[in-house]
Coordinates of C-alpha atoms in Angstrom, one line a residue:
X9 CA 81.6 124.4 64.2
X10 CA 85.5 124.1 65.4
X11 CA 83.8 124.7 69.1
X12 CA 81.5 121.1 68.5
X13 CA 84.0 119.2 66.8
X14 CA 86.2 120.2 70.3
X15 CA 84.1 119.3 72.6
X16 CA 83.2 116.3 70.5
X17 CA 86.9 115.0 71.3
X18 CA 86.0 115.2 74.8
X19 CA 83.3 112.3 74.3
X20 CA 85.7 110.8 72.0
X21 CA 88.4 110.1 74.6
X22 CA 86.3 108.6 77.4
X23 CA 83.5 106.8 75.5
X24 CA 85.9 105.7 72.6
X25 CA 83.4 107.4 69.4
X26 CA 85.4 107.3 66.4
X27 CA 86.7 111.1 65.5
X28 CA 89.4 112.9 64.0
X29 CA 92.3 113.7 65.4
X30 CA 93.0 117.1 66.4
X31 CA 95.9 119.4 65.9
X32 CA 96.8 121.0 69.2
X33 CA 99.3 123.8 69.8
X34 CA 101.5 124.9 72.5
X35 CA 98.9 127.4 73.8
X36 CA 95.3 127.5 74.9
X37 CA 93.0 128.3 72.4
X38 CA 89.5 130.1 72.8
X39 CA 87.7 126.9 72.0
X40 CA 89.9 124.6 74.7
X41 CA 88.9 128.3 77.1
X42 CA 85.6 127.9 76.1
X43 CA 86.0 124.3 77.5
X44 CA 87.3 124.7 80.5
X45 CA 84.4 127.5 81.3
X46 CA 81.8 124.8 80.9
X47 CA 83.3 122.2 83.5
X48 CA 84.9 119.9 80.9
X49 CA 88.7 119.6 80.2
X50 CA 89.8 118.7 76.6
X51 CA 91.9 115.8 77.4
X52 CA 95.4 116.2 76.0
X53 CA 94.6 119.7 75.3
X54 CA 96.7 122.9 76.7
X55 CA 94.3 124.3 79.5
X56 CA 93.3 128.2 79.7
X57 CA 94.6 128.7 82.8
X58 CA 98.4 127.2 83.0
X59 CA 98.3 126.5 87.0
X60 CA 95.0 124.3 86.1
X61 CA 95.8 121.2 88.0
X62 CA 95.6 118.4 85.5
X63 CA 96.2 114.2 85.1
X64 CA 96.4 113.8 89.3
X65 CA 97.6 110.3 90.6
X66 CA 98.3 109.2 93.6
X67 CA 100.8 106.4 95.1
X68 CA 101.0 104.9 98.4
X69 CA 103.9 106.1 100.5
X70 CA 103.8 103.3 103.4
X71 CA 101.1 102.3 105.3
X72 CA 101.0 106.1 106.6
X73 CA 101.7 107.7 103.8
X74 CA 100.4 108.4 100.6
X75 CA 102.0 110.9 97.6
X76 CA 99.7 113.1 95.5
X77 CA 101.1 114.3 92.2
X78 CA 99.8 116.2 89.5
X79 CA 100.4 118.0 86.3
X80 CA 100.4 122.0 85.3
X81 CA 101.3 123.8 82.6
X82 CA 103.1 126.7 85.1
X83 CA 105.7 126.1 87.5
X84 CA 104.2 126.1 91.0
X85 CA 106.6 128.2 93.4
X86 CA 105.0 125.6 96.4
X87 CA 103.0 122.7 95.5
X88 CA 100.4 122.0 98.3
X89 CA 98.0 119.9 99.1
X90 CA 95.0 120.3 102.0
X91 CA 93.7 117.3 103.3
X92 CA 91.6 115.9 106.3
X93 CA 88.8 113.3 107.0
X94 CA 86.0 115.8 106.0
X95 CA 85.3 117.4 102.4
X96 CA 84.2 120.3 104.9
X97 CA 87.3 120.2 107.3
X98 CA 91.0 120.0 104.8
X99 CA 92.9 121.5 108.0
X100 CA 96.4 120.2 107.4
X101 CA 98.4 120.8 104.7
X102 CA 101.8 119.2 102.6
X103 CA 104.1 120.5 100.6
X104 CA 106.4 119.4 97.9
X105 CA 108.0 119.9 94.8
X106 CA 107.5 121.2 91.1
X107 CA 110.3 120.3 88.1
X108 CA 110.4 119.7 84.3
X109 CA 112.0 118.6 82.2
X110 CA 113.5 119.6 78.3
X111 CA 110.8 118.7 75.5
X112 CA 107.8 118.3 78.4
X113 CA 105.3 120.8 77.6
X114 CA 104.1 120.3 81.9
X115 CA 105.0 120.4 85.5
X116 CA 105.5 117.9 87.3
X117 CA 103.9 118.3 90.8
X118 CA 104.7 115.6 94.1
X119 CA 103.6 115.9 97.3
X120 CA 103.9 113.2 100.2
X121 CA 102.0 113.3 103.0
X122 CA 102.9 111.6 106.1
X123 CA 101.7 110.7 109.5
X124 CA 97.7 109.2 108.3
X125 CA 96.3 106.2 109.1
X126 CA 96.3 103.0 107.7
X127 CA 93.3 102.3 105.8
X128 CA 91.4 105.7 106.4
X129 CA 89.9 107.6 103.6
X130 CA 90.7 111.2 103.5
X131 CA 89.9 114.4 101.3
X132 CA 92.3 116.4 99.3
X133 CA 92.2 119.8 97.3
X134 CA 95.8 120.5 95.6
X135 CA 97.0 124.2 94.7
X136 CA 94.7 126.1 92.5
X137 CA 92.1 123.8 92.5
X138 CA 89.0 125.4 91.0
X139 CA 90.9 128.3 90.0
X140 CA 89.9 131.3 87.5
X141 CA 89.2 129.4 84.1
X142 CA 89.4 126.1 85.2
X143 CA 87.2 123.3 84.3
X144 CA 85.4 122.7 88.0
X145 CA 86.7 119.8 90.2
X146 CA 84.8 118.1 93.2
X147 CA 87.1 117.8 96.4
X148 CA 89.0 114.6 95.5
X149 CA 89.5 111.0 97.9
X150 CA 92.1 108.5 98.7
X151 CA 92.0 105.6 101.2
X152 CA 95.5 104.5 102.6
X153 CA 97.0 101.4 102.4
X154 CA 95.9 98.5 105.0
X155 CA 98.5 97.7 107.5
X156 CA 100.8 95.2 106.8
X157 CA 98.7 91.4 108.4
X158 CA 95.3 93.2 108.0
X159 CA 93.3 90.2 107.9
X160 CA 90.5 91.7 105.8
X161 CA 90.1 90.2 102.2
X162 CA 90.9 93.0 99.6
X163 CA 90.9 93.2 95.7
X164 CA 93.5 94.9 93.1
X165 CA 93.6 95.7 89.7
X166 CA 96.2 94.5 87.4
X167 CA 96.6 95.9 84.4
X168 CA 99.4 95.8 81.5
X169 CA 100.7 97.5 77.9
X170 CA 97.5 99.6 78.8
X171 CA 97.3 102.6 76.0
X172 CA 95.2 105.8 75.0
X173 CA 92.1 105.2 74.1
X174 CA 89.6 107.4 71.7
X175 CA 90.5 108.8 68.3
X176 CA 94.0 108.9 68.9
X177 CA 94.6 105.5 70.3
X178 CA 92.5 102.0 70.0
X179 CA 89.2 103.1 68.4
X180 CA 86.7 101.4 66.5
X181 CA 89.0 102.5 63.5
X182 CA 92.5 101.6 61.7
X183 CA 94.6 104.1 59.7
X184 CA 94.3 103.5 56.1
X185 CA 98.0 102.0 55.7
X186 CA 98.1 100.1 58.5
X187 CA 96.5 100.2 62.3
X188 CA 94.9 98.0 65.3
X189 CA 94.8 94.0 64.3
X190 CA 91.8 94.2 66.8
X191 CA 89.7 97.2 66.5
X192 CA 87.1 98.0 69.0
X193 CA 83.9 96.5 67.8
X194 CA 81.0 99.2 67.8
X195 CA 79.4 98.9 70.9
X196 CA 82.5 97.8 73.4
X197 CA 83.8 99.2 76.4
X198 CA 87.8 99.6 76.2
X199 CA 89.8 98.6 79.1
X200 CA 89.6 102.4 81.1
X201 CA 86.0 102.6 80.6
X202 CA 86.2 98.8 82.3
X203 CA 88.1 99.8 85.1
X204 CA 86.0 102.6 85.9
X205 CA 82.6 101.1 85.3
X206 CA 84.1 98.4 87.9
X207 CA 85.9 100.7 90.2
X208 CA 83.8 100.2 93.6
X209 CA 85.3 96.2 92.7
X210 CA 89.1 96.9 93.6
X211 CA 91.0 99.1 96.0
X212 CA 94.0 99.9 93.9
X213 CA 95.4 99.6 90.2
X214 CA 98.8 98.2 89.5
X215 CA 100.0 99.4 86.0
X216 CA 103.5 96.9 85.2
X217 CA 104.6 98.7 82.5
X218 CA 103.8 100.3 78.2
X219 CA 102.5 102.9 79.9
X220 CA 100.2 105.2 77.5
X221 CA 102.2 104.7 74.5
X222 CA 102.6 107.8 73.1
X223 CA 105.8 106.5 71.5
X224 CA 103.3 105.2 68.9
X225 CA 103.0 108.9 66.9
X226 CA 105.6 108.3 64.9
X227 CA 103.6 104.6 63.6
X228 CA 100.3 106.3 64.1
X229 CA 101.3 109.4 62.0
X230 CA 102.8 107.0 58.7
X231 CA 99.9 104.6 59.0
X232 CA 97.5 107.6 57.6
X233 CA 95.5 107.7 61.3
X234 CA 95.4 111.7 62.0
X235 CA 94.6 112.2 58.4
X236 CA 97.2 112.7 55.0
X237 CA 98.6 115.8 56.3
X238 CA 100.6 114.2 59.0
X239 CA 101.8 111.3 57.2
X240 CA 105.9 112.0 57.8
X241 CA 106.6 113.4 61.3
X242 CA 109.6 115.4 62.0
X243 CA 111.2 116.1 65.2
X244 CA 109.5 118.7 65.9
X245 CA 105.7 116.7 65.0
X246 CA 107.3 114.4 67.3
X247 CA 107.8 116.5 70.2
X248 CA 104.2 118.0 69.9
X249 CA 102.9 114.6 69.1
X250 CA 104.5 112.8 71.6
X251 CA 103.0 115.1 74.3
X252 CA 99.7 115.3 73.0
X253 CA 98.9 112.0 73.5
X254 CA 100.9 111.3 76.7
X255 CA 98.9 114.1 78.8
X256 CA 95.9 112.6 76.8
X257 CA 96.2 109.4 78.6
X258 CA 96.9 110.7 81.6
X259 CA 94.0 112.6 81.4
X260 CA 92.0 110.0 80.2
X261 CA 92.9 108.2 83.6
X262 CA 92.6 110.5 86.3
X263 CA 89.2 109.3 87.3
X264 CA 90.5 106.4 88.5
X265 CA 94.4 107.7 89.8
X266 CA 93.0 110.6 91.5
X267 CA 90.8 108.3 93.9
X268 CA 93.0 104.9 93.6
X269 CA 97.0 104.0 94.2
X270 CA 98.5 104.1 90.9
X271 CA 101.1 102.1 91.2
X272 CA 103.5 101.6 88.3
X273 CA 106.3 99.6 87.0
X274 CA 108.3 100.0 83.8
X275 CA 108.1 98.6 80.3
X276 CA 109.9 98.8 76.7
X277 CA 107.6 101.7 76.0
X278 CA 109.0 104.2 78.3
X279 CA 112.2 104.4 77.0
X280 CA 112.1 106.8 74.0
X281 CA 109.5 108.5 71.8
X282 CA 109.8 105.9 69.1
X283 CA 109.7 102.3 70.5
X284 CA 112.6 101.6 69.1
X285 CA 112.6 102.4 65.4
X286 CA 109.3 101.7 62.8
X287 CA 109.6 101.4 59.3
X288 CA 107.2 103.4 56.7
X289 CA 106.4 100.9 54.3
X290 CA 104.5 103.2 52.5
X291 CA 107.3 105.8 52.0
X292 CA 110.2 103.5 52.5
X293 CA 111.6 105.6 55.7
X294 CA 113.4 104.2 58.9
X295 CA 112.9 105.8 61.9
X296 CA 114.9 105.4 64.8
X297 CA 115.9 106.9 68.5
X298 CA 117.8 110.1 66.1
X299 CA 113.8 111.5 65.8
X300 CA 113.8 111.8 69.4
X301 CA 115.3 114.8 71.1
X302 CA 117.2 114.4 74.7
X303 CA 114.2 115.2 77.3
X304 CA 112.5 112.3 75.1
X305 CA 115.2 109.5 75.5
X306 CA 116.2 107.1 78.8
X307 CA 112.5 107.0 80.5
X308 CA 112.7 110.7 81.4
X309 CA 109.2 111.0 81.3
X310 CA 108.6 108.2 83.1
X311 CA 111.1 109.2 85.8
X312 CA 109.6 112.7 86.3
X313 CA 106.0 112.3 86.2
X314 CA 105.8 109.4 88.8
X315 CA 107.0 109.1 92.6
X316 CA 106.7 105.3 93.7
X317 CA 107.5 104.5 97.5
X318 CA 111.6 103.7 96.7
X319 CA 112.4 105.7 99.8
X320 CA 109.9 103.6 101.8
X321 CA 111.2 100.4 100.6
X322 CA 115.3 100.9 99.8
X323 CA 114.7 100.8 96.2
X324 CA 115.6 103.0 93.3
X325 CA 112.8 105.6 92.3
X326 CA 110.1 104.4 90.0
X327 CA 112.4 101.1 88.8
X328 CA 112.4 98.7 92.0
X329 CA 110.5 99.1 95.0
X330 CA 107.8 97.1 97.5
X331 CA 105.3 97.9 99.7
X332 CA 102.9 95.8 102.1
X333 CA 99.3 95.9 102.1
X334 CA 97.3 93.7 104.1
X335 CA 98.6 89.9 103.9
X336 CA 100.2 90.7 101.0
X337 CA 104.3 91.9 99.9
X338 CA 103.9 93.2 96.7
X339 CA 107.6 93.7 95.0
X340 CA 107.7 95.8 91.2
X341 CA 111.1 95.3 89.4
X342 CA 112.5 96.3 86.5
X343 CA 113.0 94.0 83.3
X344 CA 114.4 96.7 81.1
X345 CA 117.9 98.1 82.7
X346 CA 119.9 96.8 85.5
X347 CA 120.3 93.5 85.1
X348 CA 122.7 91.5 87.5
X349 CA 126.2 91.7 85.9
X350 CA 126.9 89.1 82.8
X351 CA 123.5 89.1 81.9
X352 CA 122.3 91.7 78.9
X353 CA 119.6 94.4 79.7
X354 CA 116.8 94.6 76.9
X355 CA 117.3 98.6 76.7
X356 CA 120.7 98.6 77.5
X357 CA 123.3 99.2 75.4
X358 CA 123.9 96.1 73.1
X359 CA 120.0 95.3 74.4
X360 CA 117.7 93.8 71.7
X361 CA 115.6 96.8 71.7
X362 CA 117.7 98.9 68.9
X363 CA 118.7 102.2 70.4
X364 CA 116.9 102.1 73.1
X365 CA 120.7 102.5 75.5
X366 CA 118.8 103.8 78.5
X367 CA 120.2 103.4 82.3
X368 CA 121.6 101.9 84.1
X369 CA 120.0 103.5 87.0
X370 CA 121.5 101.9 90.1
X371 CA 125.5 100.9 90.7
X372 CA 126.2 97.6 89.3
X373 CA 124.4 94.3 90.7
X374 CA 122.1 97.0 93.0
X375 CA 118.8 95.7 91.8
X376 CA 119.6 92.3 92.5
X377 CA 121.1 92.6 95.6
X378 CA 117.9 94.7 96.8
X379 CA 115.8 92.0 95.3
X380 CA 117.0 89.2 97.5
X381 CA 117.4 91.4 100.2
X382 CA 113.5 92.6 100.2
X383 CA 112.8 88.9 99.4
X384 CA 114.5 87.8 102.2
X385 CA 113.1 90.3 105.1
X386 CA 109.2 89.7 104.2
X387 CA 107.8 88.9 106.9
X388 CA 105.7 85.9 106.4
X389 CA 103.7 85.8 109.2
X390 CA 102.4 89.2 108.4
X391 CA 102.4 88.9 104.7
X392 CA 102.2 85.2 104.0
X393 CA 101.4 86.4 100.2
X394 CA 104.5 87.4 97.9
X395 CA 103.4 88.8 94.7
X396 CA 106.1 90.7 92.0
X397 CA 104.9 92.5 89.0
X398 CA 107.5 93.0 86.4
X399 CA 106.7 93.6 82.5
X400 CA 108.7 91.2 80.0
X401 CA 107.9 87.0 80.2
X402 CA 109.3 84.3 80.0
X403 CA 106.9 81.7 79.8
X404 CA 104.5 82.9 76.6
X405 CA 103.5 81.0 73.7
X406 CA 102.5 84.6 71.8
X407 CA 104.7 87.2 70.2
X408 CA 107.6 85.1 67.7
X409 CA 111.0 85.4 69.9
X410 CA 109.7 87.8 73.0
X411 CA 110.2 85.1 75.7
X412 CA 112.9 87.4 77.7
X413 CA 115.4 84.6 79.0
X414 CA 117.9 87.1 80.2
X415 CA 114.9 88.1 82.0
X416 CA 114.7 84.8 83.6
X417 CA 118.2 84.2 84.5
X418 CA 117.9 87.5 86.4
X419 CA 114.9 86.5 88.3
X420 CA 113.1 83.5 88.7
X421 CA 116.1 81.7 90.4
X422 CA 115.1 84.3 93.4
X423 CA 111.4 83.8 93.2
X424 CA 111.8 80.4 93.9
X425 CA 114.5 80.5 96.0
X426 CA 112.2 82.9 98.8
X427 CA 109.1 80.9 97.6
X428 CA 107.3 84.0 95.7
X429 CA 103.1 82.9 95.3
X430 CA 102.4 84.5 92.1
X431 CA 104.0 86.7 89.4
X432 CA 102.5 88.6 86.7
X433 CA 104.2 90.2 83.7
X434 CA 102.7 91.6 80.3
X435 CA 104.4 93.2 77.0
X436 CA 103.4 90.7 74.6
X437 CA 99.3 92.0 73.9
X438 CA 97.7 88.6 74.8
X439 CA 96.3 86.6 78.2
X440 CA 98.2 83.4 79.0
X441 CA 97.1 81.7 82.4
X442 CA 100.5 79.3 82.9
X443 CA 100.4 76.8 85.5
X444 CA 102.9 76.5 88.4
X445 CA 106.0 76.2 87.0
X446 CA 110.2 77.2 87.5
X447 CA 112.8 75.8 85.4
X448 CA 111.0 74.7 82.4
X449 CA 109.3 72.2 85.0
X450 CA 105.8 72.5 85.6
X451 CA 104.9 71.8 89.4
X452 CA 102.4 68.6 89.8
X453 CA 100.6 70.2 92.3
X454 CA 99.0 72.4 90.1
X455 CA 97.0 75.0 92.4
X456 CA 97.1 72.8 95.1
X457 CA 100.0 74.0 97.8
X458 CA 102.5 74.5 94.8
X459 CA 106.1 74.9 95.4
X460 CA 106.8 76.9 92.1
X461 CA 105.3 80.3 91.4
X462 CA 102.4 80.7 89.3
X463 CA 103.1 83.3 86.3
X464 CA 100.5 84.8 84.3
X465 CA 100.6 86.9 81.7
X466 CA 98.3 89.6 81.0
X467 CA 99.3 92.5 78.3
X468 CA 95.6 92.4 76.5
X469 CA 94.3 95.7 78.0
X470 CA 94.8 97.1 74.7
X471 CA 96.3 100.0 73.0
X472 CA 96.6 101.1 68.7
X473 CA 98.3 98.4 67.4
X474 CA 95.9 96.2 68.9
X475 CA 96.6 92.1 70.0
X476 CA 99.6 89.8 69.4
X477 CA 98.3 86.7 67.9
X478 CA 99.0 83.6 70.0
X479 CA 101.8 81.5 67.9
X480 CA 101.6 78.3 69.8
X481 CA 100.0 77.0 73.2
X482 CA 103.1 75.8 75.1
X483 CA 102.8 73.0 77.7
X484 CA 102.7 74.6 80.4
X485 CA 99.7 77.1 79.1
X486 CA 96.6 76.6 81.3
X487 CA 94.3 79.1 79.0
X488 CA 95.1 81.5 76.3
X489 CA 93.1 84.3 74.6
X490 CA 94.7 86.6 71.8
X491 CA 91.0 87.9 70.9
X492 CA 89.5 90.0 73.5
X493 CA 90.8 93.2 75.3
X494 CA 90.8 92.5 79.6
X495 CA 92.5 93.6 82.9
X496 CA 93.2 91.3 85.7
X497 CA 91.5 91.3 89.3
X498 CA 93.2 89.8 91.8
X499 CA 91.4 88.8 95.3
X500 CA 92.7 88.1 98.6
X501 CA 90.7 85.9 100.1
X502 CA 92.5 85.4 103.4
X503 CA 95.9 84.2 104.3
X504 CA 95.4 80.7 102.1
X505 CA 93.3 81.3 98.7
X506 CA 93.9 83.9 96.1
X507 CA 91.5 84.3 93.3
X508 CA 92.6 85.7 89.9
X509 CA 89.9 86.7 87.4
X510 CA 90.5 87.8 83.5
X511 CA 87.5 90.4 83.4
X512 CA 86.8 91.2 79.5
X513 CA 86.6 94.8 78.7
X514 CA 84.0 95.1 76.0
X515 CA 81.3 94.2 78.5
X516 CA 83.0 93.3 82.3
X517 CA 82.4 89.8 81.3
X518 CA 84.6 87.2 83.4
X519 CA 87.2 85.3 80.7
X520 CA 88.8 82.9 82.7
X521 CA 88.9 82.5 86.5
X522 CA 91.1 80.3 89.0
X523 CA 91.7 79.9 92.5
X524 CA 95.3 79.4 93.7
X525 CA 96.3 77.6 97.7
X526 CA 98.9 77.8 99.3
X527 CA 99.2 76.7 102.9
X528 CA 101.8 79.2 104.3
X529 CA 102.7 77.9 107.2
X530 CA 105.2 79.7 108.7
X531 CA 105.1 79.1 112.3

């Protein structure tokens, strides 16, 4: 019976079936062996063999470049990864590096590969692929980035505050003391079955931030959602907790980030294991950042599991960096630490987020500086598009009090000053299409040729605690939706129009659509 109910889970994290939470342990069990010997990994769980590679994602490293990381549950003495234009023909290889970190019950596994060719698809195998006891794994694909003033239209995937999904995350179910304000309904898609029902429809995903949020045990666990035995977590719940559904996620994912760029950017969420303190209203407890132990505190997850192209780009690891691809600059910064000096940091010391005191992660004034800077060398001629992805907003008419305005001071006076086409930010768990707009001042133009950047927000791709109602539509709000779970696809028409579309979840549905122009003439 305990083998069904295991590889039950299995359906329960990719097709979303309402289940019951499952205990896992530090070690492989006979059932999750059992599992792997059939072809199927229990997501989350501990794998049979330790070097199984697990939760692969990859990240473009230039145009010529492209990093392949993966997790295992053994240290790997030499990461590697065999690669070439032919499933039948991997004849080069990489290597890189494997590291850990205190509390993380995996390996962390990066290797960058250098010297491909733009826009060229390639096959990859990584060490112990296939190996004894492993679940078995088709030889895996990537396509490099297009060359910076590659003419060719191209699509992207946006999404934001994007969580696990399945019995442990946003089901079809709430916990009995509390849970989702917008359960699944019974015959919906969530947002990662979405994005890989539609996957032939974009070329990479960009994830700006709340990344999995496995920060939410501790609410999940007093809420009454894995059942009355775990209904007050303890350090040590929190450790195993917090892992469990982080790998979960991961694993949930890698469908679509071991074939597509993952490219990330970071949110409130990846701070600590707690999200800043919950309360138990059911037992009267407060629980803050003291629940979480060291390797759990200051984005160290985050740090370790994810190599964006900082060294490509000047920037600062996975915080702030940029990369080109096609006729577009794409820049990902950091709303949470590192805030030009005078102006507060969210999860700073003294931020709002209550104990958060993460970073800061550069020298003072260093991620401003290499914002203007990257601003200021785009080449506009190559890349008449500009496009940032950050994670907190400004301009939102959801979510009481979580317009960021330190956020704003430390931004928008550059994306307006280097004329910046569009930027797109999520955190509070709604859609919000704003027009045009800097300073409070909405640009006449509209879509038309604007001179101010267009914003939109988008944090509605859903995670268990569900949608942020919208409070009020603000004047410059174009369309709103606080109702329905969605990811955005954005489409490069050419070096003039860009066409963003809201694509509902439940059923790949388009919510709201609109075409922005800009004339970009930089002769």
């Amino acid at each position: 019976m305990l083998q069904l109910t295991l590889l039950v889970a299995v359906a329960t994290a990719f097709l979303g079936v309402d289940a019951q939470f499952i205990d896992l342990t530090n070690s492989s069990t006979p059932w999750s062996c059992l599992a792997e010997s059939t072809g199927v990994h229990v997501p989350g769980s501990v794998p049979c063999n330790p070097y199984e590679p697990l939760q692969q994602h990859l990240a473009f490293a230039g145009p010529t470049g492209m990093t392949v990381s993966w997790s295992t549950h053994a240290q790997l003495d030499t990461p590697q990864v065999w690669y070439g234009k032919s499933p039948t023909a991997l004849t080069n290889v990489a290597t890189g590096s494997s590291s850990t970190y205190p509390t993380s019950r995996v390996w962390d596994n990066h290797v960058k590969i250098t010297g491909l060719k733009p826009n060229t698809k390639y096959w990859y195998r990584t060490s112990y692929q296939n190996c004894a006891g492993c679940a078995y794994r088709a030889t895996d694909t990537f396509t490099t980035a297009r060359e910076a003033g590659d003419e060719a239209p191209f699509t992207l995937a946006v999404v934001v505050d994007l969580g696990l999904m399945g019995a442990d995350g946003l089901s079809t179910k709430v916990g009995p003391y509390g849970g989702a304000a917008n359960p699944l309904g019974p015959h919906d898609l969530n947002t990662i079955q979405s994005l890989i029902e539609n996957q032939d429809t974009y070329e990479f995903i960009a994830h700006l931030g709340d990344i999995a949020y496995a920060d939410y045990f501790i609410k999940e666990s007093w809420e009454g959602y894995f059942g009355n035995n775990s209904l007050i977590p303890n350090t040590t719940s929190v450790v195993e907790g917090y892992n469990v559904l982080l790998e979960q996620f991961y694993d949930q994912m890698t469908p679509l980030t071991s074939a597509k760029a993952y490219m990330i950017g970071v949110g409130n969420h990846e701070a600590n294991c707690d999200n800043g303190g919950t309360k138990d209203s059911v037992h009267n407890i407060t629980y803050t950042t003291s629940i979480c132990v060291p390797g759990q505190t200051n984005f160290t997850g985050y740090v370790n599991h994810f190599r964006m192209p900082a060294d490509e780009s000047g920037g600062d690891g996975n915080f702030w960096y940029s990369f080109d691809y096609g006729l577009a600059h794409f820049v990902v910064v950091d709303t949470e630490t590192d805030f030009p000096v005078g102006i507060q940091s969210p999860d700073e010391i003294g931020g709002t987020d209550a104990g958060a005191n993460s970073g800061p992660f550069g020298y003072p004034n260093q991620q401003y500086d290499w914002f203007e800077n990257d601003l200021a060398s785009v080449d506009r001629k190559k890349t008449p598009w500009v496009i940032v992805g950050l994670h907190r907003p400004w301009y939102v008419g959801g979510g009481k009090g979580s317009a960021c305005l330190p956020c704003q001071q430390a931004f928008e006076p550059l994306m307006v000053k280097y004329g910046v086409d569009l930027y797109m930010q999520g955190h509070i768990h709604l859609y919000e299409r704003n027009a045009p707009i800097a300073n409070y001042s909405i640009d006449p133009a509209g879509l038309n040729n604007p001179t101010a950047p267009w914003n939109i927000v988008n944090g509605a791709a859903g995670h268990y605690d569900g949608l942020d109602p919208l409070v009020a539509a603000p004047y410059y709000s174009v369309k709103a939706l606080d109702t329905a779970y969605g990811w955005s696809r954005l489409t490069f028409h050419n070096r003039t129009h860009l066409t963003h579309e809201f694509v509902g979840s439940a059923n790949g549905s388009i919510l709201d659509t609109a075409t922005l122009y800009k004339a970009h003439d930089f002769s």
